[in-house]
Tab-separated table of C-alpha atoms in Angstrom:
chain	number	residue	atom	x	y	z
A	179	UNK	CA	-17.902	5.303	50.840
A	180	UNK	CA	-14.190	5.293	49.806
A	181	UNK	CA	-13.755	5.169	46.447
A	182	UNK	CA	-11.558	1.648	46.558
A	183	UNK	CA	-14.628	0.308	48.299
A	184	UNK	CA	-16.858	1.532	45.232
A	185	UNK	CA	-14.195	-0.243	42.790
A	186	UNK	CA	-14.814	-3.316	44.912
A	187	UNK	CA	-18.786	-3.541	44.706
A	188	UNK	CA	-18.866	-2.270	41.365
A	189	UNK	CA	-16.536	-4.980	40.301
A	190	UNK	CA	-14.847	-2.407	38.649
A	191	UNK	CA	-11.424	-2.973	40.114
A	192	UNK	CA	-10.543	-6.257	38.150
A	193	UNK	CA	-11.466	-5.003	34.811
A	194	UNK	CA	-8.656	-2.634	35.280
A	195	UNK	CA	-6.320	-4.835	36.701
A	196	UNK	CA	-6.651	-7.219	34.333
A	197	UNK	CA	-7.283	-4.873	31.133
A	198	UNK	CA	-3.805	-5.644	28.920
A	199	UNK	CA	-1.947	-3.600	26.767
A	200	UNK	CA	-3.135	-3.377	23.817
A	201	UNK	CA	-0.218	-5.067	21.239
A	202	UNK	CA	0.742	-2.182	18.119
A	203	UNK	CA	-0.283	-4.115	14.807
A	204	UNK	CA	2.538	-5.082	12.941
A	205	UNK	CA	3.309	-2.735	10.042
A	206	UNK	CA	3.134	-4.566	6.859
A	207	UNK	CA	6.832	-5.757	5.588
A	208	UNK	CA	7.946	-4.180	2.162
A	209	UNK	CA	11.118	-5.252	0.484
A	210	UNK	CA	12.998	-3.908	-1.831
A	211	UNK	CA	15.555	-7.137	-3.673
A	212	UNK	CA	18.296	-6.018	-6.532
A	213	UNK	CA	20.449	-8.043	-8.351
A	214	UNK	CA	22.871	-5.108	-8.341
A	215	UNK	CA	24.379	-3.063	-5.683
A	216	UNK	CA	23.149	0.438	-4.033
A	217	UNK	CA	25.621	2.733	-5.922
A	218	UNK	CA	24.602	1.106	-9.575
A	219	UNK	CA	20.881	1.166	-9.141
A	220	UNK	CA	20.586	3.865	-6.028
A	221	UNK	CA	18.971	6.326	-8.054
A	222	UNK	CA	15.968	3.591	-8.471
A	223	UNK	CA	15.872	2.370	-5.053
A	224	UNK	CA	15.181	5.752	-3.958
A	225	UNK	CA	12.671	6.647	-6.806
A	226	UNK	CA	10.743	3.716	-5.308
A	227	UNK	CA	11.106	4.891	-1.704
A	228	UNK	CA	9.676	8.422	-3.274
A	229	UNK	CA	6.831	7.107	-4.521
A	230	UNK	CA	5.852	4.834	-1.776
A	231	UNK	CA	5.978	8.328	0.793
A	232	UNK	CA	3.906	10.370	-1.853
A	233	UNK	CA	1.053	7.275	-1.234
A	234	UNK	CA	1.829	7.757	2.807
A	235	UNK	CA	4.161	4.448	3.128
A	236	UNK	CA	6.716	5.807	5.128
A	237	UNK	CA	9.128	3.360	6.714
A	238	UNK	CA	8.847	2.794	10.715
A	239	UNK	CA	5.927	4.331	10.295
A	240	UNK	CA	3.070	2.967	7.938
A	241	UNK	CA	5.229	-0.058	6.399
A	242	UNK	CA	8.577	-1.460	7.486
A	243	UNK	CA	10.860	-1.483	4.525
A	244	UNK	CA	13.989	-3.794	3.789
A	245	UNK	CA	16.367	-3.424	1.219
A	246	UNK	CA	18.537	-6.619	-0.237
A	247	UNK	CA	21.060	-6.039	-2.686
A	248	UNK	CA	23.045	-9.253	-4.153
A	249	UNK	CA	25.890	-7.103	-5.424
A	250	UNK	CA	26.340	-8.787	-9.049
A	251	UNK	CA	26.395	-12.258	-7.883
A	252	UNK	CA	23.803	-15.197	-8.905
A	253	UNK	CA	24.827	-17.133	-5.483
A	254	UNK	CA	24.601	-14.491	-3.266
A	255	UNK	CA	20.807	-13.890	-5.023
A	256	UNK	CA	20.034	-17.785	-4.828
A	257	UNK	CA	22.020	-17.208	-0.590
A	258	UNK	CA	18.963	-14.298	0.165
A	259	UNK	CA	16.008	-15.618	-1.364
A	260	UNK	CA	15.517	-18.376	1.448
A	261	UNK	CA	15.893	-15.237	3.946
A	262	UNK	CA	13.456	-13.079	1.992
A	263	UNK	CA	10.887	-15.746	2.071
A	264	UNK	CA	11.445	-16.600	5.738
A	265	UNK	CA	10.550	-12.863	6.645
A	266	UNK	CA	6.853	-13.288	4.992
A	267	UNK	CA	6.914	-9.663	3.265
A	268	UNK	CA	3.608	-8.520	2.134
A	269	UNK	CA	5.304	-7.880	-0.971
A	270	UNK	CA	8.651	-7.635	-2.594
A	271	UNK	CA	9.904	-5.235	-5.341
A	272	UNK	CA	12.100	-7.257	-8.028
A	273	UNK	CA	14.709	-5.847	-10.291
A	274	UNK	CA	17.250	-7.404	-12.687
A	275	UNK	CA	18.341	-11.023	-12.456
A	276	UNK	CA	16.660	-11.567	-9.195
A	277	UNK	CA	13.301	-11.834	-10.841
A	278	UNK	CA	13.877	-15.159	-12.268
A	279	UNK	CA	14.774	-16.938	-9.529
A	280	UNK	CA	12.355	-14.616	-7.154
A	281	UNK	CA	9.224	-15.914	-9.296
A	282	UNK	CA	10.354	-19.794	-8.944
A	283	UNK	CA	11.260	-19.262	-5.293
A	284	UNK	CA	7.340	-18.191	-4.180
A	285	UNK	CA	4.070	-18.678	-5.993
A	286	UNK	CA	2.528	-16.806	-2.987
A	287	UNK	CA	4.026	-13.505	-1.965
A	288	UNK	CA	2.854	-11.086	-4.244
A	289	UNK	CA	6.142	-10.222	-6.382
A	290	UNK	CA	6.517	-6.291	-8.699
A	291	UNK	CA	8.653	-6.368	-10.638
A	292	UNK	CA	10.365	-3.753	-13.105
A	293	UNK	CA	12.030	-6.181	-16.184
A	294	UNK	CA	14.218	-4.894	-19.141
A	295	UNK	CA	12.024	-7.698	-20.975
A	296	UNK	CA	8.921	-8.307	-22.580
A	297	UNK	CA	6.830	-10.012	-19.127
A	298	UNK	CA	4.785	-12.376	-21.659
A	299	UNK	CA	7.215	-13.870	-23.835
A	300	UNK	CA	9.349	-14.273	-20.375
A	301	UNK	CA	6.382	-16.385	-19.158
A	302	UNK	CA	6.374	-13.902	-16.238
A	303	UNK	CA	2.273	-12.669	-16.329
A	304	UNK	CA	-0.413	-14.775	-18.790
A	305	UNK	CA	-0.971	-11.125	-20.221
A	306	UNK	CA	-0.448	-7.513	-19.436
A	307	UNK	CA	-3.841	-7.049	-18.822
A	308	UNK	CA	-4.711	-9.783	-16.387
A	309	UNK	CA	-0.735	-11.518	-15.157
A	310	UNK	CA	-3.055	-14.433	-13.591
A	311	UNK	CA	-0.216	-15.228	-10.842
A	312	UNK	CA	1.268	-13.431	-7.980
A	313	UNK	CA	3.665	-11.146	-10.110
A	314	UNK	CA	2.876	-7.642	-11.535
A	315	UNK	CA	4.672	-4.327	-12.410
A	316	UNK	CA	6.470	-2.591	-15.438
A	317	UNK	CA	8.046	-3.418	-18.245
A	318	UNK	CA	10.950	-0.915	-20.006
A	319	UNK	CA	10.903	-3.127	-23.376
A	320	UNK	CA	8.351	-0.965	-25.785
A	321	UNK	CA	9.240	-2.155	-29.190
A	322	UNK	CA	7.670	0.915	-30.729
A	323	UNK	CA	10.976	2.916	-29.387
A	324	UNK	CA	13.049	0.758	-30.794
A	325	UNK	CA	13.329	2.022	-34.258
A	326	UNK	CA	13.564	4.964	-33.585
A	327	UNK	CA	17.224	4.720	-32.328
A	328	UNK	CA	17.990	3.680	-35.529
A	329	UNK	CA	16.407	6.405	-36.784
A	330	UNK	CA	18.039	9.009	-34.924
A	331	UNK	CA	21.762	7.721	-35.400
A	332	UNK	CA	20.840	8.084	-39.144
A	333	UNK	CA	19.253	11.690	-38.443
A	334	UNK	CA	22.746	12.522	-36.682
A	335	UNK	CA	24.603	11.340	-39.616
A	336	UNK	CA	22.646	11.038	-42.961
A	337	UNK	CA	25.343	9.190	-44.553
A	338	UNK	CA	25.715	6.047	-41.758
A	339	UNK	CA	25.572	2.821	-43.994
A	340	UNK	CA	26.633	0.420	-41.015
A	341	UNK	CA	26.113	-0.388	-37.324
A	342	UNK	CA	26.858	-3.083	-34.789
A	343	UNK	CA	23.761	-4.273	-32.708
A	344	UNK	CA	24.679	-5.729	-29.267
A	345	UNK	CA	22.418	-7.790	-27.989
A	346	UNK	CA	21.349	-10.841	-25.508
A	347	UNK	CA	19.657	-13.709	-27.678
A	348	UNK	CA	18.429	-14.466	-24.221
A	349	UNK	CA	17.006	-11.703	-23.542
A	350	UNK	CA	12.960	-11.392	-22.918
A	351	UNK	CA	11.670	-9.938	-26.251
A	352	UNK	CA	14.861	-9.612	-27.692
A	353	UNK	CA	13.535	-11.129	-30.842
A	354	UNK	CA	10.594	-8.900	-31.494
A	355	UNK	CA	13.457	-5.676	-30.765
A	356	UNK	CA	16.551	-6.818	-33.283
A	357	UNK	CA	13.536	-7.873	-35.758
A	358	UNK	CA	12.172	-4.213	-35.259
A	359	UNK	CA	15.621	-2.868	-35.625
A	360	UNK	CA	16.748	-4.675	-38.688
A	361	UNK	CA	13.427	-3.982	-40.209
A	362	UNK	CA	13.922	-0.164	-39.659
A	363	UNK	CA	17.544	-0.198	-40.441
A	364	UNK	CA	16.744	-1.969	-44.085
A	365	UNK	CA	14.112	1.056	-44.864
A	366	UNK	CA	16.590	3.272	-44.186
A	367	UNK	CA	19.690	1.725	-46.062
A	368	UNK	CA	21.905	0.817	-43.219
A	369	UNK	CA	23.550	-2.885	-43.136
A	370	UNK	CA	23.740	-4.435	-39.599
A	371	UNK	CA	26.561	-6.433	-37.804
A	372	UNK	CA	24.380	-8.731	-35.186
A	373	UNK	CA	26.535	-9.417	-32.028
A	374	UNK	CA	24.867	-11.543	-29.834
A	375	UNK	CA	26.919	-12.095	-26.159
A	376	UNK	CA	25.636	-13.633	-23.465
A	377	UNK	CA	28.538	-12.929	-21.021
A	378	UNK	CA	31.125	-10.164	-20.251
A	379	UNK	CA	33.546	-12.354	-22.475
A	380	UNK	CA	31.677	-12.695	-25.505
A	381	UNK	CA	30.770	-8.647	-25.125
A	382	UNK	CA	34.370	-8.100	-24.729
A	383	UNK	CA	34.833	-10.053	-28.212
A	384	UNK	CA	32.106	-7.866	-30.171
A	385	UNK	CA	33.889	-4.955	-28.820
A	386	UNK	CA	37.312	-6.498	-30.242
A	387	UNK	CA	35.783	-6.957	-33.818
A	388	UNK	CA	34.737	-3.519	-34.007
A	389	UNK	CA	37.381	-1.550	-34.922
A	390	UNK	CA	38.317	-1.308	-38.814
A	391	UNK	CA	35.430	-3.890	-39.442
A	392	UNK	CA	33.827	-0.418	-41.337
A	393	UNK	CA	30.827	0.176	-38.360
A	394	UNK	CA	29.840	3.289	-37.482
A	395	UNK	CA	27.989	3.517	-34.635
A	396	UNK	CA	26.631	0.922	-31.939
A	397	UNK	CA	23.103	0.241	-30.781
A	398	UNK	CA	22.976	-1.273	-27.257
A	399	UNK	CA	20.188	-2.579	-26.314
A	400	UNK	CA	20.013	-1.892	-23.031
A	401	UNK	CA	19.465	-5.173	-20.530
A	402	UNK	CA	21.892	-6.552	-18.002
A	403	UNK	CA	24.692	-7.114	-20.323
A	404	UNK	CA	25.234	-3.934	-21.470
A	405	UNK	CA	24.038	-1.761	-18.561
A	406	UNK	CA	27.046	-3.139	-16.006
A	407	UNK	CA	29.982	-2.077	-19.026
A	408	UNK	CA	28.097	1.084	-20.723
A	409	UNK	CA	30.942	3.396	-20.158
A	410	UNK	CA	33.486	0.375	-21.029
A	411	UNK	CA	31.192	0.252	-24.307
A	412	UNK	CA	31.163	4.259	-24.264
A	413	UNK	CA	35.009	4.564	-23.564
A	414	UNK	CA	35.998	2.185	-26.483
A	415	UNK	CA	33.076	3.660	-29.002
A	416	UNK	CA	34.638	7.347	-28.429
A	417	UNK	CA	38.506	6.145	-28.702
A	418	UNK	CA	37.540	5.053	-32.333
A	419	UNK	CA	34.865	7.318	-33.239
A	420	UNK	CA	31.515	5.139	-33.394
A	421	UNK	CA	28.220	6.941	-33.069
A	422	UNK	CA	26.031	4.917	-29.818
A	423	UNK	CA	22.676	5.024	-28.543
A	424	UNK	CA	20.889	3.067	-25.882
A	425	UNK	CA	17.182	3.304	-24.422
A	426	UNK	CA	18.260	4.418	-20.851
A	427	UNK	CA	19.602	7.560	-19.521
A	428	UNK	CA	22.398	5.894	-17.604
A	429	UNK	CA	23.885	4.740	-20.752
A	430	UNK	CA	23.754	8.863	-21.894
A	431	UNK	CA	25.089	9.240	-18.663
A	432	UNK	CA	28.301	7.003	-19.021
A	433	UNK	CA	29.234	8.962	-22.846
A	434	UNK	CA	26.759	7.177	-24.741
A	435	UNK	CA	25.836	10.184	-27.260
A	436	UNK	CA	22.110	9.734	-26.785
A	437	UNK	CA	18.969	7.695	-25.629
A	438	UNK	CA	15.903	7.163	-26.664
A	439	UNK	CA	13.588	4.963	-24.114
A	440	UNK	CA	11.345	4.844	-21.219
A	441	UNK	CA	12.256	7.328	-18.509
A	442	UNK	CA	12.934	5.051	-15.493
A	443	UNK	CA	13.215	7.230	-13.192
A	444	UNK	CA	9.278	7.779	-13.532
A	445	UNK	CA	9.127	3.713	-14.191
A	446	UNK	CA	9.734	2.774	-10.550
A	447	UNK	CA	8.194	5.493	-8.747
A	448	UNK	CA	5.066	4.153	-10.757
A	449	UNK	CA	6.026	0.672	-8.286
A	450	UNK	CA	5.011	2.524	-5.350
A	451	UNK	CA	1.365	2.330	-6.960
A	452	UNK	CA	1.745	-1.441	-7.390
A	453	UNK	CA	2.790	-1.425	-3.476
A	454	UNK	CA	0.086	0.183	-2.341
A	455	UNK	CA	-2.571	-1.314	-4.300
A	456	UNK	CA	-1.312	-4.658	-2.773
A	457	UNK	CA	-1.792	-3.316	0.173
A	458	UNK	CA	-4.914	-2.420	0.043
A	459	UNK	CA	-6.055	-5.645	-0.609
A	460	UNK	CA	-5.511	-6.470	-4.598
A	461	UNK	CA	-4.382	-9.120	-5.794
A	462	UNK	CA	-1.076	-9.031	-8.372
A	463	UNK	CA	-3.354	-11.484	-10.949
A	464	UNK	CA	-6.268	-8.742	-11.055
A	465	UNK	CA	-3.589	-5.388	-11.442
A	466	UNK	CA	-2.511	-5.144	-14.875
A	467	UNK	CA	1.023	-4.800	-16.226
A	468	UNK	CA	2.293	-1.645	-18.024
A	469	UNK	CA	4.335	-0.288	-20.041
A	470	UNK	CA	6.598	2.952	-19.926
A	471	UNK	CA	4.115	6.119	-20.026
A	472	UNK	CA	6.641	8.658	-19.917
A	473	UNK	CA	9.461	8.221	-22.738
A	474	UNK	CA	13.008	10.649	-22.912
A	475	UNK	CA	15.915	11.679	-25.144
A	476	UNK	CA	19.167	12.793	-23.568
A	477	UNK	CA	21.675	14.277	-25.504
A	478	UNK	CA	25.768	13.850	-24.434
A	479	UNK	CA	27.410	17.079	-25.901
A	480	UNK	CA	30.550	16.162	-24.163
A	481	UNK	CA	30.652	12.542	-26.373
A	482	UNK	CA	29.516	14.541	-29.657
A	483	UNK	CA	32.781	16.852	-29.090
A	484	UNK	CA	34.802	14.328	-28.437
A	485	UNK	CA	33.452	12.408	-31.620
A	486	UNK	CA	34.016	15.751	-33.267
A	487	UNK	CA	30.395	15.882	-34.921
A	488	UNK	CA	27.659	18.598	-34.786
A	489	UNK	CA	24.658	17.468	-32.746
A	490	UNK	CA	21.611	19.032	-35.123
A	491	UNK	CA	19.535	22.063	-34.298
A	492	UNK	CA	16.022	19.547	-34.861
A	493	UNK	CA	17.485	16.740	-32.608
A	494	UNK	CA	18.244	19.025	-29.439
A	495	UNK	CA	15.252	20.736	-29.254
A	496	UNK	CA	13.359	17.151	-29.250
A	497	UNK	CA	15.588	16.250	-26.032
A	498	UNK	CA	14.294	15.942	-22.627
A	499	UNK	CA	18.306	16.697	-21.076
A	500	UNK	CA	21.377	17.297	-22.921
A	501	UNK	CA	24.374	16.629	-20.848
A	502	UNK	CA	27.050	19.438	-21.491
């Protein structure tokens, strides 16, 4: 018997006719959505994409992932939002002032986000421990760092009696950190100037009033206001001589003279584990938030020459990098 003929009677020869292609499955859609652009917050974006391939999410390959960047602008984050949405991700890493509008856009896409702010008092999650919605992540804001900025400026220079605070009133938390700061500050003698801004002009005019108002140093705390001008901030603070410190490297990194804060480098790789617990099937209401679990000091040697001051011997050894 030929073997077509055994095909026939067997009835084997339409079952592979007809037997299709079997489709690929979709890989799951991860985006990545920042209110800034690639050069400002590149060093994120990829600590995200590093921790998603140490958990085996490698683009093209076990995920597909899509990176938006708004560039600065509040339309062109309110223009991509629709587009986001349209795509169906399986879930979308947030940063800066795209959260807001991210959250009201979607009550359904599971949303992590890494915020400057305090998550509850933003009415972002119900609680760190169990968000309740379809948003999870990090937050940087730890008030238990706060103070001690305050405490190192006056370690720097034992004799500082004043500093300017620059602040958003706006800000998520931003009460609980000035009242942490002013409490510190009182314990430890220094008077503080309070300069709230809420926009590059208003920053602009608490940088104006600083000069011969009798302030010695500057505490930024860092959010969107101050994180797009640090080395404006920087620039003018050396020129006249003011002592600064922030809570992110990138401020040391622009001539602040030093941070103290969460190391955010290590905060967004920790959004990979957010990712791929999502993944996997959680939902963002069971994961619970976090805070910061690795905190750094950097050091700028090059701002403490050109300040003309002596960077003590205790204060050096405590830092994680000193920039020379």
């Amino acid at each position: 018997m030929l073997r077509r003929d055994f095909l026939r009677l067997t009835g084997l020869t339409a079952s592979i006719v007809a037997l299709p292609t079997l489709a690929k499955p979709e890989l799951p859609l991860v985006v990545w959505f920042s209110y800034a652009d690639e050069k400002t917050v590149g060093s994120y974006f990829h600590s995200v994409q590093k921790g998603l391939r140490e958990r085996g999410l490698i683009d093209r390959q076990t995920i597909r992932f899509e990176a938006y960047f708004a560039q600065f602008s509040k339309e062109r984050v309110h223009q991509l939002i629709p587009e986001i949405v349209a795509r169906n991700p399986a879930v979308v890493v947030v940063q800066g002032a795209a959260i807001r509008p991210m959250t009201q856009a979607t009550h359904t896409i599971p949303l992590v986000i890494a915020s400057s702010g305090d998550l509850v008092a933003g009415k972002l999650v119900s609680s760190m421990a169990h968000p309740g919605g379809n948003v999870t992540g990090v937050q940087f804001l730890a008030i238990d760092l706060v103070g001690k900025r305050m405490e190192l400026l006056k370690e720097i220079n034992p004799k500082l009696k004043r500093v300017a605070v620059i602040a958003d009133p706006g800000h998520a938390g931003e009460t609980n950190e000035r009242a942490k700061t002013l409490a510190v500050a009182d314990q430890l003698g220094i008077k503080v100037d309070y300069k709230p801004v809420t926009n590059p002009a208003e920053l602009q005019a608490a940088l104006d009033s600083l000069p011969g108002s009798g302030v010695e140093a500057i505490v930024a705390f860092p959010d969107s206001i101050t994180f797009g001008p640090r080395r404006r901030i920087a620039d003018l603070a050396i020129h006249h001589k003011l002592l600064t410190v922030s809570g992110w490297d990138a401020y040391a990194d622009a001539g602040f003279l030093l941070i103290y804060g969460p190391s955010l480098t290590a905060s967004w790789e920790r959004m990979a584990y957010f990712v791929d617990r999502i993944l996997k099937g959680a939902r963002p209401a069971d994961l619970p938030a976090e805070t910061p679990s690795v905190i750094e000091m950097v050091v700028n040697l090059r701002t403490a020459k050109a300040l003309g001051i002596t960077i003590p011997e205790r204060v050096l050894l405590r830092a994680n990098r000193v920039i020379e």
